[in-house]
Coordinates of C-alpha atoms in Angstrom, one line a residue:
X560 CA 18.2 15.8 -15.1
X561 CA 19.2 13.8 -12.0
X562 CA 18.7 10.5 -13.8
X563 CA 21.7 11.2 -15.9
X564 CA 24.0 12.2 -13.0
X565 CA 26.1 9.2 -12.0
X566 CA 26.4 10.4 -8.4
X567 CA 22.6 10.0 -8.0
X568 CA 22.9 6.4 -9.1
X569 CA 25.6 5.8 -6.5
X570 CA 23.6 7.5 -3.8
X571 CA 20.5 5.4 -4.8
X572 CA 22.5 2.2 -4.6
X573 CA 24.0 3.0 -1.2
X574 CA 20.7 4.2 0.4
X575 CA 18.7 1.3 -0.9
X576 CA 21.3 -1.3 0.1
X577 CA 21.3 0.1 3.7
X578 CA 17.5 0.0 3.8
X579 CA 17.4 -3.5 2.4
X580 CA 19.7 -4.8 5.2
X581 CA 17.7 -2.9 7.9
X582 CA 14.5 -4.3 6.5
X583 CA 15.8 -7.9 6.9
X584 CA 17.2 -7.1 10.3
X585 CA 14.0 -5.7 11.7
X586 CA 11.8 -8.2 9.7
X587 CA 9.9 -5.5 7.8
X588 CA 10.3 -7.5 4.6
X589 CA 11.2 -11.1 3.8
X590 CA 13.9 -11.9 1.3
X591 CA 11.5 -11.8 -1.6
X592 CA 10.2 -8.5 -0.5
X593 CA 13.7 -7.0 -0.2
X594 CA 14.6 -8.2 -3.7
X595 CA 11.4 -6.6 -5.1
X596 CA 11.9 -3.4 -3.3
X597 CA 15.4 -2.8 -4.7
X598 CA 14.4 -2.0 -8.3
X599 CA 11.3 -0.1 -7.2
X600 CA 13.2 2.0 -4.8
X601 CA 16.0 2.6 -7.2
X602 CA 13.7 3.8 -10.0
X603 CA 11.9 6.2 -7.7
X604 CA 15.1 7.6 -6.2
X605 CA 16.7 8.1 -9.6
X606 CA 13.8 9.2 -11.7
X607 CA 11.6 10.8 -9.1
X608 CA 14.2 12.4 -6.9
X609 CA 14.7 12.6 -3.2
X610 CA 11.2 14.1 -2.7
X611 CA 9.5 11.1 -4.2
X612 CA 11.7 8.6 -2.4
X613 CA 11.2 10.3 1.0
X614 CA 7.5 10.0 0.7
X615 CA 7.8 6.3 -0.2
X616 CA 10.1 5.8 2.8
X617 CA 7.7 7.5 5.1
X618 CA 4.9 5.2 3.9
X619 CA 7.1 2.2 4.2
X620 CA 8.4 2.9 7.7
X621 CA 5.1 4.1 9.1
X622 CA 3.3 1.0 7.7
X623 CA 6.0 -1.3 9.1
X624 CA 5.7 0.2 12.6
X625 CA 1.9 0.1 12.4
X626 CA 2.0 -3.6 11.5
X627 CA 4.3 -4.5 14.3
X628 CA 2.1 -2.6 16.8
X629 CA -1.0 -4.4 15.5
X630 CA 0.7 -7.8 15.8
X631 CA 1.8 -7.0 19.3
X632 CA -1.8 -6.0 20.2
X633 CA -3.9 -8.7 18.6
X634 CA -1.6 -11.3 17.1
X635 CA -0.7 -12.3 13.5
X636 CA -3.5 -14.5 12.4
X637 CA -6.4 -12.2 11.4
X638 CA -7.6 -13.5 8.1
X639 CA -3.9 -14.3 7.5
X640 CA -3.0 -10.7 7.1
X641 CA 0.7 -10.2 6.3
X642 CA 3.0 -9.3 9.2
X643 CA 6.3 -9.6 7.2
X644 CA 5.7 -8.3 3.7
X645 CA 6.7 -10.3 0.6
X646 CA 7.4 -9.4 -3.0
X647 CA 3.8 -9.5 -4.0
X648 CA 2.9 -6.8 -1.4
X649 CA 5.9 -4.7 -2.4
X650 CA 5.0 -4.8 -6.1
X651 CA 1.3 -4.3 -5.5
X652 CA 2.0 -1.1 -3.5
X653 CA 5.0 0.2 -5.3
X654 CA 4.8 -0.7 -9.0
X655 CA 2.5 2.2 -9.9
X656 CA 4.6 4.7 -8.1
X657 CA 7.8 3.4 -9.9
X658 CA 6.2 3.6 -13.3
X659 CA 4.9 7.1 -12.6
X660 CA 8.4 8.2 -11.6
X661 CA 9.6 7.1 -15.1
X662 CA 7.1 9.6 -16.6
X663 CA 9.6 12.4 -15.6
X664 CA 11.4 11.3 -18.8
X665 CA 8.4 12.3 -20.9
X666 CA 6.6 15.6 -21.8
X667 CA 4.1 15.3 -18.9
X668 CA 4.4 18.3 -16.5
X669 CA 6.1 17.7 -13.2
X670 CA 2.9 18.8 -11.4
X671 CA 0.8 16.2 -13.1
X672 CA 3.3 13.5 -12.5
X673 CA 3.7 14.5 -8.8
X674 CA -0.1 14.5 -8.3
X675 CA -0.3 11.0 -9.8
X676 CA 2.5 9.8 -7.7
X677 CA 0.9 11.1 -4.5
X678 CA -2.4 9.5 -5.7
X679 CA -0.7 6.1 -5.9
X680 CA 1.4 6.3 -2.7
X681 CA -1.5 8.0 -0.8
X682 CA -3.9 5.2 -1.8
X683 CA -1.4 2.5 -0.7
X684 CA -0.6 4.4 2.5
X685 CA -4.2 5.1 3.4
X686 CA -5.3 1.5 2.7
X687 CA -2.5 0.0 4.7
X688 CA -3.0 2.2 7.7
X689 CA -6.8 1.7 7.4
X690 CA -6.2 -2.1 7.6
X691 CA -3.8 -1.9 10.5
X692 CA -5.7 0.6 12.6
X693 CA -9.1 -0.9 11.6
X694 CA -8.0 -4.3 13.0
X695 CA -7.9 -2.7 16.4
X696 CA -11.6 -1.8 16.3
X697 CA -13.2 -3.5 19.3
X698 CA -16.4 -4.4 17.5
X699 CA -17.1 -6.3 14.3
X700 CA -16.7 -4.0 11.2
X701 CA -19.2 -3.7 8.4
X702 CA -18.9 -4.9 4.8
X703 CA -18.8 -1.8 2.6
X704 CA -21.3 -3.1 0.1
X705 CA -24.2 -4.0 2.4
X706 CA -23.2 -2.7 5.9
X707 CA -23.6 -6.2 7.4
X708 CA -21.3 -7.1 10.4
X709 CA -18.4 -9.3 9.4
X710 CA -15.3 -10.7 11.1
X711 CA -12.2 -8.5 11.5
X712 CA -9.9 -8.8 8.6
X713 CA -12.6 -9.6 6.0
X714 CA -11.7 -8.0 2.7
X715 CA -14.0 -5.0 2.1
X716 CA -14.7 -4.5 5.8
X717 CA -14.8 -0.9 7.0
X718 CA -14.9 0.7 10.4
X719 CA -14.5 4.2 12.0
X720 CA -11.0 3.1 13.1
X721 CA -10.1 2.1 9.6
X722 CA -11.1 5.4 8.0
X723 CA -9.3 7.2 10.9
X724 CA -6.2 5.3 10.0
X725 CA -6.6 6.2 6.3
X726 CA -7.1 9.9 7.2
X727 CA -4.0 9.9 9.4
X728 CA -1.9 8.3 6.5
X729 CA -3.1 11.1 4.1
X730 CA -2.3 13.8 6.6
X731 CA 1.2 12.4 7.2
X732 CA 1.8 12.2 3.4
X733 CA 0.7 15.8 3.0
X734 CA 2.9 17.0 5.8
X735 CA 6.0 15.3 4.4
X736 CA 5.1 16.5 0.9
X737 CA 5.3 20.1 2.2
X738 CA 8.5 19.4 4.1
X739 CA 10.1 18.0 0.9
X740 CA 8.9 21.1 -1.1
X741 CA 5.9 19.6 -2.8
X742 CA 3.4 22.3 -2.5
X743 CA 0.3 23.6 -4.3
X744 CA -3.4 23.7 -3.3
X745 CA -4.5 21.7 -6.3
X746 CA -1.9 18.9 -5.6
X747 CA -2.9 18.8 -1.9
X748 CA -6.6 18.5 -2.8
X749 CA -5.8 15.8 -5.4
X750 CA -3.8 13.9 -2.8
X751 CA -6.7 14.0 -0.2
X752 CA -9.5 13.1 -2.6
X753 CA -7.5 10.4 -4.5
X754 CA -6.3 8.8 -1.2
X755 CA -9.8 8.5 0.2
X756 CA -11.3 7.3 -3.0
X757 CA -8.5 4.9 -3.7
X758 CA -8.8 3.4 -0.3
X759 CA -12.6 3.1 -0.8
X760 CA -12.1 1.5 -4.2
X761 CA -9.8 -1.1 -2.5
X762 CA -12.6 -1.9 0.0
X763 CA -15.2 -2.3 -2.7
X764 CA -13.0 -4.5 -4.8
X765 CA -12.1 -6.5 -1.7
X766 CA -15.8 -7.1 -0.9
X767 CA -16.9 -8.0 -4.4
X768 CA -14.3 -9.5 -6.8
X769 CA -11.4 -10.5 -4.5
X770 CA -11.1 -14.2 -4.0
X771 CA -11.8 -15.7 -0.6
X772 CA -11.2 -19.2 0.5
X773 CA -12.2 -21.7 3.3
X774 CA -9.7 -24.1 4.6
X775 CA -10.8 -27.7 4.2
X776 CA -8.8 -28.7 7.3
X777 CA -9.6 -26.1 10.0
X778 CA -12.6 -24.4 8.4
X779 CA -11.1 -20.9 8.7
X780 CA -11.8 -18.2 6.1
X781 CA -8.6 -17.0 4.5
X782 CA -7.3 -14.9 1.6
X783 CA -4.8 -17.7 0.7
X784 CA -5.3 -20.5 -1.8
X785 CA -3.4 -22.9 0.4
X786 CA -4.0 -23.3 4.2
X787 CA -2.9 -25.9 6.7
X788 CA -0.9 -27.5 3.8
X789 CA -4.0 -28.1 1.7
X790 CA -5.7 -26.4 -1.2
X791 CA -8.5 -24.3 0.2
X792 CA -12.0 -24.2 -1.2
X793 CA -12.9 -20.9 -3.0
X794 CA -16.1 -19.5 -1.6
X795 CA -16.2 -16.0 -3.2
X796 CA -14.7 -13.8 -5.8
X797 CA -12.5 -14.3 -8.9
X798 CA -9.7 -16.8 -8.6
X799 CA -6.9 -14.7 -10.0
X800 CA -7.8 -11.5 -8.2
X801 CA -6.2 -11.7 -4.8
X802 CA -5.5 -9.0 -2.3
X803 CA -2.3 -7.9 -4.1
X804 CA -4.1 -7.5 -7.5
X805 CA -6.8 -5.4 -5.6
X806 CA -4.0 -3.2 -4.1
X807 CA -2.4 -2.7 -7.5
X808 CA -5.7 -1.8 -9.2
X809 CA -6.5 0.6 -6.3
X810 CA -3.1 2.4 -6.5
X811 CA -3.5 2.8 -10.3
X812 CA -7.0 4.2 -9.7
X813 CA -5.7 6.6 -7.1
X814 CA -3.0 7.9 -9.5
X815 CA -5.5 8.4 -12.3
X816 CA -7.9 10.2 -10.0
X817 CA -5.2 12.6 -8.8
X818 CA -4.0 13.2 -12.3
X819 CA -7.5 14.1 -13.5
X820 CA -8.0 16.5 -10.6
X821 CA -4.9 18.6 -11.3
X822 CA -5.5 18.4 -15.1
X823 CA -9.0 20.0 -14.9

């Protein structure tokens, strides 16, 4: 197995070190994000192989470019959405994929593990591009739970642009899965269904249990507990469930859905 080949470990260290430096140079991650990405990327490279790591890299680079284009188009301060990702974002979107990669050391079949991996990465990818593309929607989006119009960037908001972004992400993932040799109709179907459902679960959780705050200084609605240097007032949701916890739950859900589909 590749995990026991010392050359693979050297390759992983070299590739991830280069990517870490480039991430800082082009401001795709902050220092905390880079530190968190190193063990996650290393585990996926070593225990999942180049196929898994390539898909993670495609997700990471595409999302980074999409974020920069969104910031250039409409600015940074839309419900305080991240424009340089930190360690919480990295862990929320990558922890499930890393843990799934470790399952290659177990008796689970490679097909089941691969489907679960695509479910996790596909959910994170679809949700991220849905957010970035959805923020470009010229009208106010609708809240997924009651279809009422809400401000752009509101957790749980959906729009045609958002679902288009999610669909594009899934198609990109499937294309590169085929390029890297990950094939099979069942796995492709699992990736499509789990990505769409995982993205939708993220929206539902964002609209219902994710914490939202109102700044006591400027009155702005925000996802952050602290705004304008002061502790914000919680107006909705459960305090300990922030956007990163929602992302983590969603990627795990996507992985489980994909695993169940290929196991039927």
